[in-house]
Amino acid sequence: MKRELLVVGPMYPPTLAALDATYATHKLWQAPDRDAFLASLADRIDAAATSGVHGMNAATMDKLPKLKIISHFGVGVDSIDVDAAKQRGITVTNTPEVLNADVADLAIALLLAAVRRIPMGDRYVRSGKWLKGPMPLSETLQGKTLGIVGLGRIGREIAKRAQSFGLKIAYQGRNRKSDVSWPYFADPVALAKEVDFIVASCPGGEATRGIISRAVIDALGPKGVFVNISRGSVADEAALVEALKEGRLGGAGLDVFVDEPRVPAALLELDNVVLQPHVGSATHPTRLAMGQLVVDNLAAYFAGQPLKTPY
Ligand code: 8YV
């Protein structure tokens, strides 16, 4: 008899196939009537798999009184009410570490693309403008300072890469890190005043909502560049769009947005912004590794073994 598993939302196909092969999966996003579907499962579901924005809130947890584990596809768990899960004795697992390198690569790529104006240059050539004369010069990374908001696993990988590009590092976060000697700022505005570029690599959620505020953006200034590979919610998106339109911020490289996959129309018009569709971890090896952690955490749970990556 296959164990039963609730799958809340669409998931990386190879991972979903692996879950389908092992469990009697119940796909919530395909249910015509969510509540009736959950009620039909209430007395027999103790495990669920979630992914990305398809998380779980307290109300849904209350409809699944036997739920014991939520195995999440993603390192960020801001789509899950983790506090509510803890209060209900539900363990949450996520997929850390395996995506650090790819997400850090994209952060550096966005910084390089925005500062050296690579997509703009591509458009400049394709539009035939080069035939009329050289493209205006860009800023440089050399000798500049990158401010990292959120020096966690991904933030550290970004710092490592940034140093190899000749950048100095400073960081902001809840706490100073004892194992690094880079300048630390508790206040993101103070950080922004001291650096040339900022990358947001902190978790999403209430604690970091709007941490890249209008004041931070203005302190970064007309030559500054902001890169976001965290969550759209960490930036005041309206202030960001305004500052980019008015030239109060030099440029941006954005992989995440407040209301994905919808992006503010104004951003689509701006030449000083590089846009990506939330692809930080979107490589086959990384998504396979993330999926394997989802599978392994569930297998460990059902085997009564220690979980691989409890959140
Ligand atoms: C995922 C992410 O692509 O891991 C995260 O937190 O944002 C991305 O790696 C996304 O969660 C979709 O599953």
mmCIF file of C-alpha atoms and ligand atoms in Angstrom:
data_model
loop_
_atom_site.group_PDB
_atom_site.id
_atom_site.type_symbol
_atom_site.label_atom_id
_atom_site.label_comp_id
_atom_site.label_asym_id
_atom_site.label_seq_id
_atom_site.Cartn_x
_atom_site.Cartn_y
_atom_site.Cartn_z
ATOM 1 C CA MET A 1 0.000 0.000 0.000
ATOM 2 C CA LYS A 2 1.575 3.331 -1.061
ATOM 3 C CA ARG A 3 1.686 6.001 1.649
ATOM 4 C CA GLU A 4 -0.427 9.054 0.934
ATOM 5 C CA LEU A 5 1.080 12.473 0.205
ATOM 6 C CA LEU A 6 -0.549 15.834 -0.426
ATOM 7 C CA VAL A 7 1.216 17.830 -3.154
ATOM 8 C CA VAL A 8 0.093 21.440 -2.811
ATOM 9 C CA GLY A 9 1.250 23.018 -6.080
ATOM 10 C CA PRO A 10 3.001 22.293 -9.382
ATOM 11 C CA MET A 11 6.526 21.008 -8.884
ATOM 12 C CA TYR A 12 9.657 20.401 -10.951
ATOM 13 C CA PRO A 13 8.463 17.475 -13.125
ATOM 14 C CA PRO A 14 11.252 14.979 -12.336
ATOM 15 C CA THR A 15 10.584 15.530 -8.612
ATOM 16 C CA LEU A 16 6.841 15.146 -9.033
ATOM 17 C CA ALA A 17 7.453 11.951 -10.992
ATOM 18 C CA ALA A 18 9.640 10.631 -8.162
ATOM 19 C CA LEU A 19 6.902 11.431 -5.639
ATOM 20 C CA ASP A 20 4.219 9.856 -7.844
ATOM 21 C CA ALA A 21 6.359 6.713 -8.092
ATOM 22 C CA THR A 22 6.640 6.356 -4.310
ATOM 23 C CA TYR A 23 3.413 7.816 -2.903
ATOM 24 C CA ALA A 24 -0.286 7.946 -3.573
ATOM 25 C CA THR A 25 -0.132 11.632 -4.367
ATOM 26 C CA HIS A 26 -3.083 13.998 -4.014
ATOM 27 C CA LYS A 27 -2.630 17.129 -6.133
ATOM 28 C CA LEU A 28 -4.339 20.041 -4.417
ATOM 29 C CA TRP A 29 -3.874 22.522 -7.290
ATOM 30 C CA GLN A 30 -5.866 20.228 -9.582
ATOM 31 C CA ALA A 31 -8.818 19.938 -7.181
ATOM 32 C CA PRO A 32 -11.964 21.678 -8.485
ATOM 33 C CA ASP A 33 -13.079 22.264 -4.845
ATOM 34 C CA ARG A 34 -10.059 22.813 -2.545
ATOM 35 C CA ASP A 35 -11.975 22.636 0.718
ATOM 36 C CA ALA A 36 -13.914 19.506 -0.230
ATOM 37 C CA PHE A 37 -10.645 17.951 -1.408
ATOM 38 C CA LEU A 38 -8.876 18.750 1.871
ATOM 39 C CA ALA A 39 -11.871 17.539 3.894
ATOM 40 C CA SER A 40 -11.768 14.216 2.030
ATOM 41 C CA LEU A 41 -8.113 13.827 3.036
ATOM 42 C CA ALA A 42 -8.268 15.281 6.563
ATOM 43 C CA ASP A 43 -8.088 12.003 8.480
ATOM 44 C CA ARG A 44 -5.358 10.354 6.449
ATOM 45 C CA ILE A 45 -2.766 12.975 5.398
ATOM 46 C CA ASP A 46 0.309 13.362 7.612
ATOM 47 C CA ALA A 47 2.740 14.569 4.952
ATOM 48 C CA ALA A 48 2.679 17.318 2.348
ATOM 49 C CA ALA A 49 5.038 18.623 -0.306
ATOM 50 C CA THR A 50 5.050 22.323 -1.187
ATOM 51 C CA SER A 51 7.057 24.397 -3.679
ATOM 52 C CA GLY A 52 7.884 28.034 -4.299
ATOM 53 C CA VAL A 53 4.853 30.264 -3.847
ATOM 54 C CA HIS A 54 2.622 27.179 -3.375
ATOM 55 C CA GLY A 55 3.158 26.984 0.372
ATOM 56 C CA MET A 56 0.730 26.484 3.237
ATOM 57 C CA ASN A 57 -1.023 28.823 5.658
ATOM 58 C CA ALA A 58 -2.503 28.159 9.108
ATOM 59 C CA ALA A 59 -6.041 27.736 7.756
ATOM 60 C CA THR A 60 -4.989 24.882 5.487
ATOM 61 C CA MET A 61 -2.960 23.300 8.297
ATOM 62 C CA ASP A 62 -6.127 23.332 10.420
ATOM 63 C CA LYS A 63 -7.910 21.375 7.716
ATOM 64 C CA LEU A 64 -5.224 18.657 8.018
ATOM 65 C CA PRO A 65 -5.188 17.771 11.740
ATOM 66 C CA LYS A 66 -2.856 14.764 11.238
ATOM 67 C CA LEU A 67 -0.221 16.724 9.271
ATOM 68 C CA LYS A 68 3.271 16.141 10.672
ATOM 69 C CA ILE A 69 5.669 17.244 7.912
ATOM 70 C CA ILE A 70 5.787 19.815 5.121
ATOM 71 C CA SER A 71 8.636 19.091 2.715
ATOM 72 C CA HIS A 72 9.258 22.305 0.773
ATOM 73 C CA PHE A 73 10.899 22.630 -2.657
ATOM 74 C CA GLY A 74 12.915 25.844 -2.176
ATOM 75 C CA VAL A 75 15.298 27.356 0.365
ATOM 76 C CA GLY A 76 12.949 30.268 1.032
ATOM 77 C CA VAL A 77 9.940 29.244 3.137
ATOM 78 C CA ASP A 78 8.140 32.609 3.139
ATOM 79 C CA SER A 79 5.115 30.958 1.473
ATOM 80 C CA ILE A 80 4.683 28.726 4.547
ATOM 81 C CA ASP A 81 3.425 29.986 7.926
ATOM 82 C CA VAL A 82 6.337 28.430 9.772
ATOM 83 C CA ASP A 83 5.224 29.714 13.176
ATOM 84 C CA ALA A 84 1.777 28.183 12.703
ATOM 85 C CA ALA A 85 3.427 24.905 11.701
ATOM 86 C CA LYS A 86 5.591 24.919 14.835
ATOM 87 C CA GLN A 87 2.533 25.603 17.029
ATOM 88 C CA ARG A 88 0.814 22.568 15.456
ATOM 89 C CA GLY A 89 3.832 20.265 15.822
ATOM 90 C CA ILE A 90 4.388 20.199 12.071
ATOM 91 C CA THR A 91 8.027 19.972 10.902
ATOM 92 C CA VAL A 92 9.057 22.000 7.874
ATOM 93 C CA THR A 93 11.986 21.001 5.677
ATOM 94 C CA ASN A 94 13.497 23.063 2.830
ATOM 95 C CA THR A 95 16.262 22.711 0.224
ATOM 96 C CA PRO A 96 19.285 24.773 1.331
ATOM 97 C CA GLU A 97 22.931 24.674 0.181
ATOM 98 C CA VAL A 98 22.418 22.849 -3.139
ATOM 99 C CA LEU A 99 21.385 26.102 -4.894
ATOM 100 C CA ASN A 100 23.927 28.487 -3.341
ATOM 101 C CA ALA A 101 26.338 28.470 -6.271
ATOM 102 C CA ASP A 102 23.792 28.945 -9.046
ATOM 103 C CA VAL A 103 21.949 31.714 -7.224
ATOM 104 C CA ALA A 104 25.256 33.462 -6.456
ATOM 105 C CA ASP A 105 26.314 33.128 -10.094
ATOM 106 C CA LEU A 106 23.112 34.832 -11.209
ATOM 107 C CA ALA A 107 23.585 37.617 -8.655
ATOM 108 C CA ILE A 108 27.047 38.376 -10.026
ATOM 109 C CA ALA A 109 25.796 38.058 -13.597
ATOM 110 C CA LEU A 110 23.028 40.585 -12.878
ATOM 111 C CA LEU A 111 25.523 42.948 -11.248
ATOM 112 C CA LEU A 112 27.910 42.687 -14.203
ATOM 113 C CA ALA A 113 25.036 43.019 -16.703
ATOM 114 C CA ALA A 114 23.624 46.119 -14.988
ATOM 115 C CA VAL A 115 26.953 47.873 -14.273
ATOM 116 C CA ARG A 116 28.581 47.065 -17.639
ATOM 117 C CA ARG A 117 25.226 47.490 -19.433
ATOM 118 C CA ILE A 118 25.477 44.131 -21.272
ATOM 119 C CA PRO A 119 21.815 43.708 -22.345
ATOM 120 C CA MET A 120 21.792 47.392 -23.359
ATOM 121 C CA GLY A 121 24.889 46.804 -25.492
ATOM 122 C CA ASP A 122 23.219 43.788 -27.040
ATOM 123 C CA ARG A 123 20.223 45.943 -27.946
ATOM 124 C CA TYR A 124 22.572 48.717 -29.157
ATOM 125 C CA VAL A 125 24.158 46.347 -31.671
ATOM 126 C CA ARG A 126 20.900 44.667 -32.747
ATOM 127 C CA SER A 127 19.205 48.046 -33.300
ATOM 128 C CA GLY A 128 22.005 49.166 -35.628
ATOM 129 C CA LYS A 129 22.896 52.124 -33.374
ATOM 130 C CA TRP A 130 26.593 51.057 -33.374
ATOM 131 C CA LEU A 131 26.718 51.891 -37.072
ATOM 132 C CA LYS A 132 26.106 55.493 -36.038
ATOM 133 C CA GLY A 133 28.733 55.541 -33.255
ATOM 134 C CA PRO A 134 30.099 53.938 -30.112
ATOM 135 C CA MET A 135 27.894 53.112 -27.129
ATOM 136 C CA PRO A 136 28.306 55.488 -24.136
ATOM 137 C CA LEU A 137 30.848 54.296 -21.560
ATOM 138 C CA SER A 138 29.652 52.445 -18.462
ATOM 139 C CA GLU A 139 30.737 52.348 -14.823
ATOM 140 C CA THR A 140 33.322 49.784 -13.661
ATOM 141 C CA LEU A 141 33.371 47.173 -10.915
ATOM 142 C CA GLN A 142 37.049 47.727 -10.271
ATOM 143 C CA GLY A 143 37.844 49.200 -6.864
ATOM 144 C CA LYS A 144 34.168 49.503 -5.995
ATOM 145 C CA THR A 145 32.416 48.163 -2.903
ATOM 146 C CA LEU A 146 29.514 45.699 -2.908
ATOM 147 C CA GLY A 147 27.114 45.813 0.026
ATOM 148 C CA ILE A 148 25.518 42.447 0.790
ATOM 149 C CA VAL A 149 22.176 42.573 2.599
ATOM 150 C CA GLY A 150 21.957 39.105 4.132
ATOM 151 C CA LEU A 151 25.355 37.430 4.551
ATOM 152 C CA GLY A 152 23.984 33.905 4.782
ATOM 153 C CA ARG A 153 24.937 30.849 2.721
ATOM 154 C CA ILE A 154 24.093 32.510 -0.605
ATOM 155 C CA GLY A 155 25.438 35.916 0.485
ATOM 156 C CA ARG A 156 28.822 34.375 1.296
ATOM 157 C CA GLU A 157 29.015 32.718 -2.111
ATOM 158 C CA ILE A 158 28.258 36.103 -3.683
ATOM 159 C CA ALA A 159 31.010 37.735 -1.616
ATOM 160 C CA LYS A 160 33.517 35.093 -2.725
ATOM 161 C CA ARG A 161 32.713 35.698 -6.379
ATOM 162 C CA ALA A 162 32.605 39.470 -5.999
ATOM 163 C CA GLN A 163 36.095 39.557 -4.494
ATOM 164 C CA SER A 164 37.434 37.658 -7.489
ATOM 165 C CA PHE A 165 36.007 40.499 -9.618
ATOM 166 C CA GLY A 166 38.046 43.042 -7.647
ATOM 167 C CA LEU A 167 35.176 44.254 -5.462
ATOM 168 C CA LYS A 168 35.477 45.159 -1.777
ATOM 169 C CA ILE A 169 32.778 43.783 0.522
ATOM 170 C CA ALA A 170 30.598 45.237 3.270
ATOM 171 C CA TYR A 171 27.434 43.682 4.668
ATOM 172 C CA GLN A 172 24.252 44.258 6.626
ATOM 173 C CA GLY A 173 22.232 41.773 8.629
ATOM 174 C CA ARG A 174 20.651 41.122 12.011
ATOM 175 C CA ASN A 175 24.045 40.214 13.482
ATOM 176 C CA ARG A 176 27.723 40.846 12.897
ATOM 177 C CA LYS A 177 29.420 37.636 11.716
ATOM 178 C CA SER A 178 32.366 36.612 13.930
ATOM 179 C CA ASP A 179 34.211 34.799 11.134
ATOM 180 C CA VAL A 180 34.453 37.683 8.631
ATOM 181 C CA SER A 181 36.304 41.001 8.911
ATOM 182 C CA TRP A 182 34.328 42.965 6.303
ATOM 183 C CA PRO A 183 32.700 46.204 7.504
ATOM 184 C CA TYR A 184 29.335 45.437 9.161
ATOM 185 C CA PHE A 185 26.308 47.729 9.253
ATOM 186 C CA ALA A 186 23.190 47.052 11.300
ATOM 187 C CA ASP A 187 21.385 49.801 9.391
ATOM 188 C CA PRO A 188 20.863 49.263 5.633
ATOM 189 C CA VAL A 189 20.838 53.034 5.000
ATOM 190 C CA ALA A 190 24.252 53.359 6.646
ATOM 191 C CA LEU A 191 25.453 50.502 4.438
ATOM 192 C CA ALA A 192 24.060 52.135 1.302
ATOM 193 C CA LYS A 193 25.948 55.360 2.059
ATOM 194 C CA GLU A 194 29.263 53.447 2.147
ATOM 195 C CA VAL A 195 28.943 51.184 -0.903
ATOM 196 C CA ASP A 196 28.558 51.462 -4.687
ATOM 197 C CA PHE A 197 26.313 48.475 -5.258
ATOM 198 C CA ILE A 198 23.907 46.462 -3.104
ATOM 199 C CA VAL A 199 22.739 42.876 -3.539
ATOM 200 C CA ALA A 200 19.810 41.570 -1.513
ATOM 201 C CA SER A 201 20.370 37.915 -0.533
ATOM 202 C CA CYS A 202 18.395 37.858 2.717
ATOM 203 C CA PRO A 203 15.321 35.649 3.313
ATOM 204 C CA GLY A 204 11.853 37.008 2.432
ATOM 205 C CA GLY A 205 9.019 37.346 4.924
ATOM 206 C CA GLU A 206 7.896 39.996 7.431
ATOM 207 C CA ALA A 207 11.318 40.502 9.039
ATOM 208 C CA THR A 208 12.853 41.835 5.827
ATOM 209 C CA ARG A 209 9.806 43.342 4.093
ATOM 210 C CA GLY A 210 10.801 46.673 2.496
ATOM 211 C CA ILE A 211 14.308 46.591 4.007
ATOM 212 C CA ILE A 212 15.529 48.086 0.717
ATOM 213 C CA SER A 213 13.566 51.238 1.402
ATOM 214 C CA ARG A 214 13.359 54.565 -0.410
ATOM 215 C CA ALA A 215 16.044 55.873 1.969
ATOM 216 C CA VAL A 216 18.361 52.973 1.088
ATOM 217 C CA ILE A 217 17.756 53.488 -2.631
ATOM 218 C CA ASP A 218 18.417 57.242 -2.395
ATOM 219 C CA ALA A 219 21.582 56.629 -0.344
ATOM 220 C CA LEU A 220 22.847 54.268 -3.050
ATOM 221 C CA GLY A 221 22.429 57.130 -5.527
ATOM 222 C CA PRO A 222 22.509 57.920 -9.261
ATOM 223 C CA LYS A 223 25.619 55.777 -9.884
ATOM 224 C CA GLY A 224 24.447 52.976 -7.600
ATOM 225 C CA VAL A 225 23.174 49.583 -8.735
ATOM 226 C CA PHE A 226 20.767 47.327 -6.825
ATOM 227 C CA VAL A 227 20.566 43.569 -7.437
ATOM 228 C CA ASN A 228 17.784 41.403 -5.986
ATOM 229 C CA ILE A 229 17.949 37.569 -5.955
ATOM 230 C CA SER A 230 16.061 37.272 -2.667
ATOM 231 C CA ARG A 231 12.342 38.139 -2.773
ATOM 232 C CA GLY A 232 10.438 41.033 -4.326
ATOM 233 C CA SER A 233 9.064 41.835 -0.869
ATOM 234 C CA VAL A 234 12.468 42.903 0.482
ATOM 235 C CA ALA A 235 12.436 46.020 -1.714
ATOM 236 C CA ASP A 236 9.984 48.939 -1.747
ATOM 237 C CA GLU A 237 9.176 48.170 -5.378
ATOM 238 C CA ALA A 238 7.286 51.412 -6.054
ATOM 239 C CA ALA A 239 10.199 53.467 -4.698
ATOM 240 C CA LEU A 240 12.617 51.370 -6.735
ATOM 241 C CA VAL A 241 10.714 51.921 -9.983
ATOM 242 C CA GLU A 242 10.437 55.666 -9.335
ATOM 243 C CA ALA A 243 14.130 56.056 -8.513
ATOM 244 C CA LEU A 244 15.150 54.140 -11.662
ATOM 245 C CA LYS A 245 12.793 56.201 -13.833
ATOM 246 C CA GLU A 246 14.098 59.497 -12.375
ATOM 247 C CA GLY A 247 17.735 58.456 -12.434
ATOM 248 C CA ARG A 248 18.013 58.729 -8.629
ATOM 249 C CA LEU A 249 19.271 55.123 -8.820
ATOM 250 C CA GLY A 250 21.759 54.253 -11.579
ATOM 251 C CA GLY A 251 20.550 50.746 -12.402
ATOM 252 C CA ALA A 252 19.184 47.438 -11.191
ATOM 253 C CA GLY A 253 19.355 43.711 -11.838
ATOM 254 C CA LEU A 254 16.150 42.035 -10.692
ATOM 255 C CA ASP A 255 15.324 38.293 -10.567
ATOM 256 C CA VAL A 256 12.400 38.593 -8.143
ATOM 257 C CA PHE A 257 9.299 40.784 -7.909
ATOM 258 C CA VAL A 258 6.449 41.463 -5.479
ATOM 259 C CA ASP A 259 3.671 39.925 -7.619
ATOM 260 C CA GLU A 260 5.437 37.334 -9.793
ATOM 261 C CA PRO A 261 5.121 36.589 -12.637
ATOM 262 C CA ARG A 262 3.676 40.064 -13.074
ATOM 263 C CA VAL A 263 6.324 42.813 -13.295
ATOM 264 C CA PRO A 264 5.588 46.571 -12.970
ATOM 265 C CA ALA A 265 5.017 47.845 -16.538
ATOM 266 C CA ALA A 266 7.365 50.791 -15.952
ATOM 267 C CA LEU A 267 10.291 48.407 -15.427
ATOM 268 C CA LEU A 268 9.718 46.889 -18.870
ATOM 269 C CA GLU A 269 10.402 50.296 -20.450
ATOM 270 C CA LEU A 270 13.581 51.143 -18.543
ATOM 271 C CA ASP A 271 16.968 50.764 -20.265
ATOM 272 C CA ASN A 272 18.939 50.760 -16.987
ATOM 273 C CA VAL A 273 17.287 47.610 -15.601
ATOM 274 C CA VAL A 274 18.122 43.960 -16.256
ATOM 275 C CA LEU A 275 15.122 41.664 -15.663
ATOM 276 C CA GLN A 276 15.059 37.918 -15.051
ATOM 277 C CA PRO A 277 12.063 35.567 -14.406
ATOM 278 C CA HIS A 278 13.098 34.208 -10.981
ATOM 279 C CA VAL A 279 15.733 31.856 -12.338
ATOM 280 C CA GLY A 280 18.356 32.003 -9.601
ATOM 281 C CA SER A 281 18.245 28.268 -9.026
ATOM 282 C CA ALA A 282 16.840 27.368 -12.427
ATOM 283 C CA THR A 283 19.438 24.911 -13.650
ATOM 284 C CA HIS A 284 18.752 21.194 -14.155
ATOM 285 C CA PRO A 285 21.450 19.985 -11.707
ATOM 286 C CA THR A 286 20.301 22.376 -8.993
ATOM 287 C CA ARG A 287 16.584 21.692 -9.376
ATOM 288 C CA LEU A 288 17.319 17.936 -9.395
ATOM 289 C CA ALA A 289 19.308 18.334 -6.177
ATOM 290 C CA MET A 290 16.529 20.441 -4.621
ATOM 291 C CA GLY A 291 13.999 17.793 -5.622
ATOM 292 C CA GLN A 292 16.149 15.025 -4.182
ATOM 293 C CA LEU A 293 16.101 16.800 -0.819
ATOM 294 C CA VAL A 294 12.288 16.987 -0.954
ATOM 295 C CA VAL A 295 12.189 13.234 -1.631
ATOM 296 C CA ASP A 296 14.872 12.405 0.959
ATOM 297 C CA ASN A 297 13.228 14.435 3.732
ATOM 298 C CA LEU A 298 9.926 12.612 3.191
ATOM 299 C CA ALA A 299 11.652 9.222 3.052
ATOM 300 C CA ALA A 300 13.503 10.016 6.306
ATOM 301 C CA TYR A 301 10.246 11.092 7.955
ATOM 302 C CA PHE A 302 8.400 7.926 6.987
ATOM 303 C CA ALA A 303 11.395 5.792 8.029
ATOM 304 C CA GLY A 304 11.558 7.552 11.396
ATOM 305 C CA GLN A 305 15.080 8.691 10.518
ATOM 306 C CA PRO A 306 16.580 12.165 11.189
ATOM 307 C CA LEU A 307 15.419 14.632 8.518
ATOM 308 C CA LYS A 308 18.034 15.804 6.016
ATOM 309 C CA THR A 309 17.290 19.526 6.073
ATOM 310 C CA PRO A 310 14.796 20.552 8.752
ATOM 311 C CA TYR A 311 14.129 24.296 8.601
HETATM 312 C C1 8YV B 1 12.816 28.283 -6.279
HETATM 313 C C2 8YV B 1 13.588 29.947 -4.638
HETATM 314 O O1 8YV B 1 12.938 28.356 -7.611
HETATM 315 O O2 8YV B 1 14.607 28.300 -3.355
HETATM 316 C C3 8YV B 1 13.953 29.333 -3.349
HETATM 317 O O3 8YV B 1 13.586 29.902 -2.295
HETATM 318 O O4 8YV B 1 13.079 31.014 -4.688
HETATM 319 C C4 8YV B 1 13.859 29.216 -5.845
HETATM 320 O O5 8YV B 1 15.010 28.472 -5.738
HETATM 321 C C5 8YV B 1 11.451 28.604 -6.113
HETATM 322 O O6 8YV B 1 11.197 28.506 -4.787
HETATM 323 C C6 8YV B 1 10.576 27.650 -6.921
HETATM 324 O O7 8YV B 1 10.486 26.449 -6.372
#
